[in-house]
Tab-separated table of C-alpha atoms in Angstrom:
chain	number	residue	atom	x	y	z
C	1	MET	CA	-70.115	18.267	-41.436
C	2	VAL	CA	-72.777	15.597	-42.676
C	3	PRO	CA	-72.854	12.650	-40.383
C	4	HIS	CA	-71.538	9.200	-41.279
C	5	GLU	CA	-74.169	6.765	-43.114
C	6	ALA	CA	-72.816	3.301	-42.808
C	7	GLU	CA	-75.502	1.558	-44.995
C	8	THR	CA	-74.344	3.927	-47.805
C	9	ASP	CA	-70.689	3.832	-47.580
C	10	PRO	CA	-69.309	1.906	-50.371
C	11	ARG	CA	-65.715	1.193	-48.412
C	12	ARG	CA	-65.987	-2.427	-46.730
C	13	ALA	CA	-63.650	-1.063	-43.482
C	14	ALA	CA	-63.939	2.405	-42.222
C	15	THR	CA	-60.429	3.191	-43.128
C	16	THR	CA	-58.322	6.436	-44.231
C	17	PRO	CA	-55.598	6.382	-46.852
C	18	GLU	CA	-53.645	7.641	-43.726
C	19	ASP	CA	-54.522	4.284	-41.836
C	20	SER	CA	-53.472	2.497	-44.800
C	21	VAL	CA	-50.682	3.486	-44.707
C	22	VAL	CA	-49.626	3.069	-41.063
C	23	ALA	CA	-51.266	-0.283	-41.469
C	24	ASP	CA	-48.667	-1.055	-44.610
C	25	SER	CA	-45.601	0.790	-43.044
C	26	GLY	CA	-44.976	-2.009	-40.033
C	27	ALA	CA	-45.800	1.016	-37.463
C	28	LEU	CA	-48.295	-1.101	-35.880
C	29	ALA	CA	-46.092	-4.234	-35.536
C	30	LEU	CA	-42.899	-2.053	-33.926
C	31	LEU	CA	-45.624	-0.398	-31.535
C	32	GLY	CA	-46.812	-4.287	-30.859
C	33	ARG	CA	-43.175	-4.978	-29.588
C	34	LEU	CA	-43.244	-1.985	-26.883
C	35	ALA	CA	-44.438	-2.374	-23.543
C	36	ASP	CA	-48.003	-1.435	-22.750
C	37	ASP	CA	-46.884	2.268	-21.299
C	38	TYR	CA	-44.271	2.803	-24.150
C	39	ARG	CA	-46.789	2.080	-26.523
C	40	GLU	CA	-49.291	4.276	-24.711
C	41	VAL	CA	-46.961	6.943	-24.148
C	42	LEU	CA	-45.760	7.179	-27.652
C	43	LEU	CA	-49.131	6.842	-29.184
C	44	LEU	CA	-50.711	9.590	-26.876
C	45	ARG	CA	-47.510	12.060	-27.951
C	46	ILE	CA	-47.263	11.490	-31.485
C	47	VAL	CA	-50.246	9.819	-33.210
C	48	ALA	CA	-52.718	12.083	-31.016
C	49	ASP	CA	-50.305	14.562	-30.619
C	50	LEU	CA	-50.779	15.196	-26.569
C	51	SER	CA	-49.040	17.701	-24.656
C	52	ILE	CA	-46.517	16.418	-21.984
C	53	ASP	CA	-49.324	17.542	-19.658
C	54	GLU	CA	-51.951	16.097	-21.609
C	55	THR	CA	-50.543	13.250	-21.728
C	56	ALA	CA	-49.469	13.154	-18.215
C	57	ALA	CA	-53.425	13.846	-16.945
C	58	VAL	CA	-54.338	10.946	-19.146
C	59	MET	CA	-51.869	8.240	-18.020
C	60	GLY	CA	-51.901	9.667	-14.257
C	61	ARG	CA	-48.262	10.491	-14.012
C	62	THR	CA	-46.324	13.884	-13.966
C	63	PRO	CA	-45.343	15.648	-16.674
C	64	GLY	CA	-41.310	14.817	-15.504
C	65	ALA	CA	-42.419	10.931	-15.570
C	66	VAL	CA	-43.883	11.184	-19.000
C	67	LYS	CA	-40.722	12.914	-20.490
C	68	GLN	CA	-38.899	10.057	-18.912
C	69	LEU	CA	-41.447	7.408	-19.959
C	70	GLN	CA	-40.819	8.975	-23.594
C	71	ARG	CA	-37.391	9.053	-23.568
C	72	ARG	CA	-37.215	5.012	-22.623
C	73	ALA	CA	-39.705	4.119	-25.282
C	74	LEU	CA	-38.292	6.154	-28.141
C	75	ASN	CA	-34.977	4.424	-26.847
C	76	GLU	CA	-36.831	1.053	-27.190
C	77	LEU	CA	-37.987	1.581	-30.123
C	78	ARG	CA	-34.558	2.416	-31.981
C	79	THR	CA	-33.617	-1.065	-31.011
C	80	HIS	CA	-36.283	-2.874	-32.888
C	81	VAL	CA	-35.725	-0.646	-36.117
C	82	PRO	CA	-33.222	-1.680	-38.871
C	83	THR	CA	-30.653	0.810	-39.547
C	84	THR	CA	-28.562	0.716	-43.310
C	85	GLU	CA	-25.671	2.366	-43.764
C	86	LEU	CA	-26.268	5.305	-46.459
C	87	SER	CA	-23.314	5.367	-48.839
C	88	ARG	CA	-21.747	8.448	-49.941
C	89	PRO	CA	-21.383	9.120	-53.648
């Protein structure tokens, strides 16, 4: 590993290609529509890839509460995602 030297980094922002894809996908805007606890559980479980137990420890909740919260957050997220009908050939 090499330490990051900001003064020699040609990028204007410290973003990665993955950051750009997430920003351009509208995912951040969708997450912004959710309640704070919904957004937090999804970020911890999906983006940070934490287990149920790890997420529960971070959030100060039981594993069962995290499962329930995640389910509710995903259901809420589905209401904000536009769906299109796929046509059959």
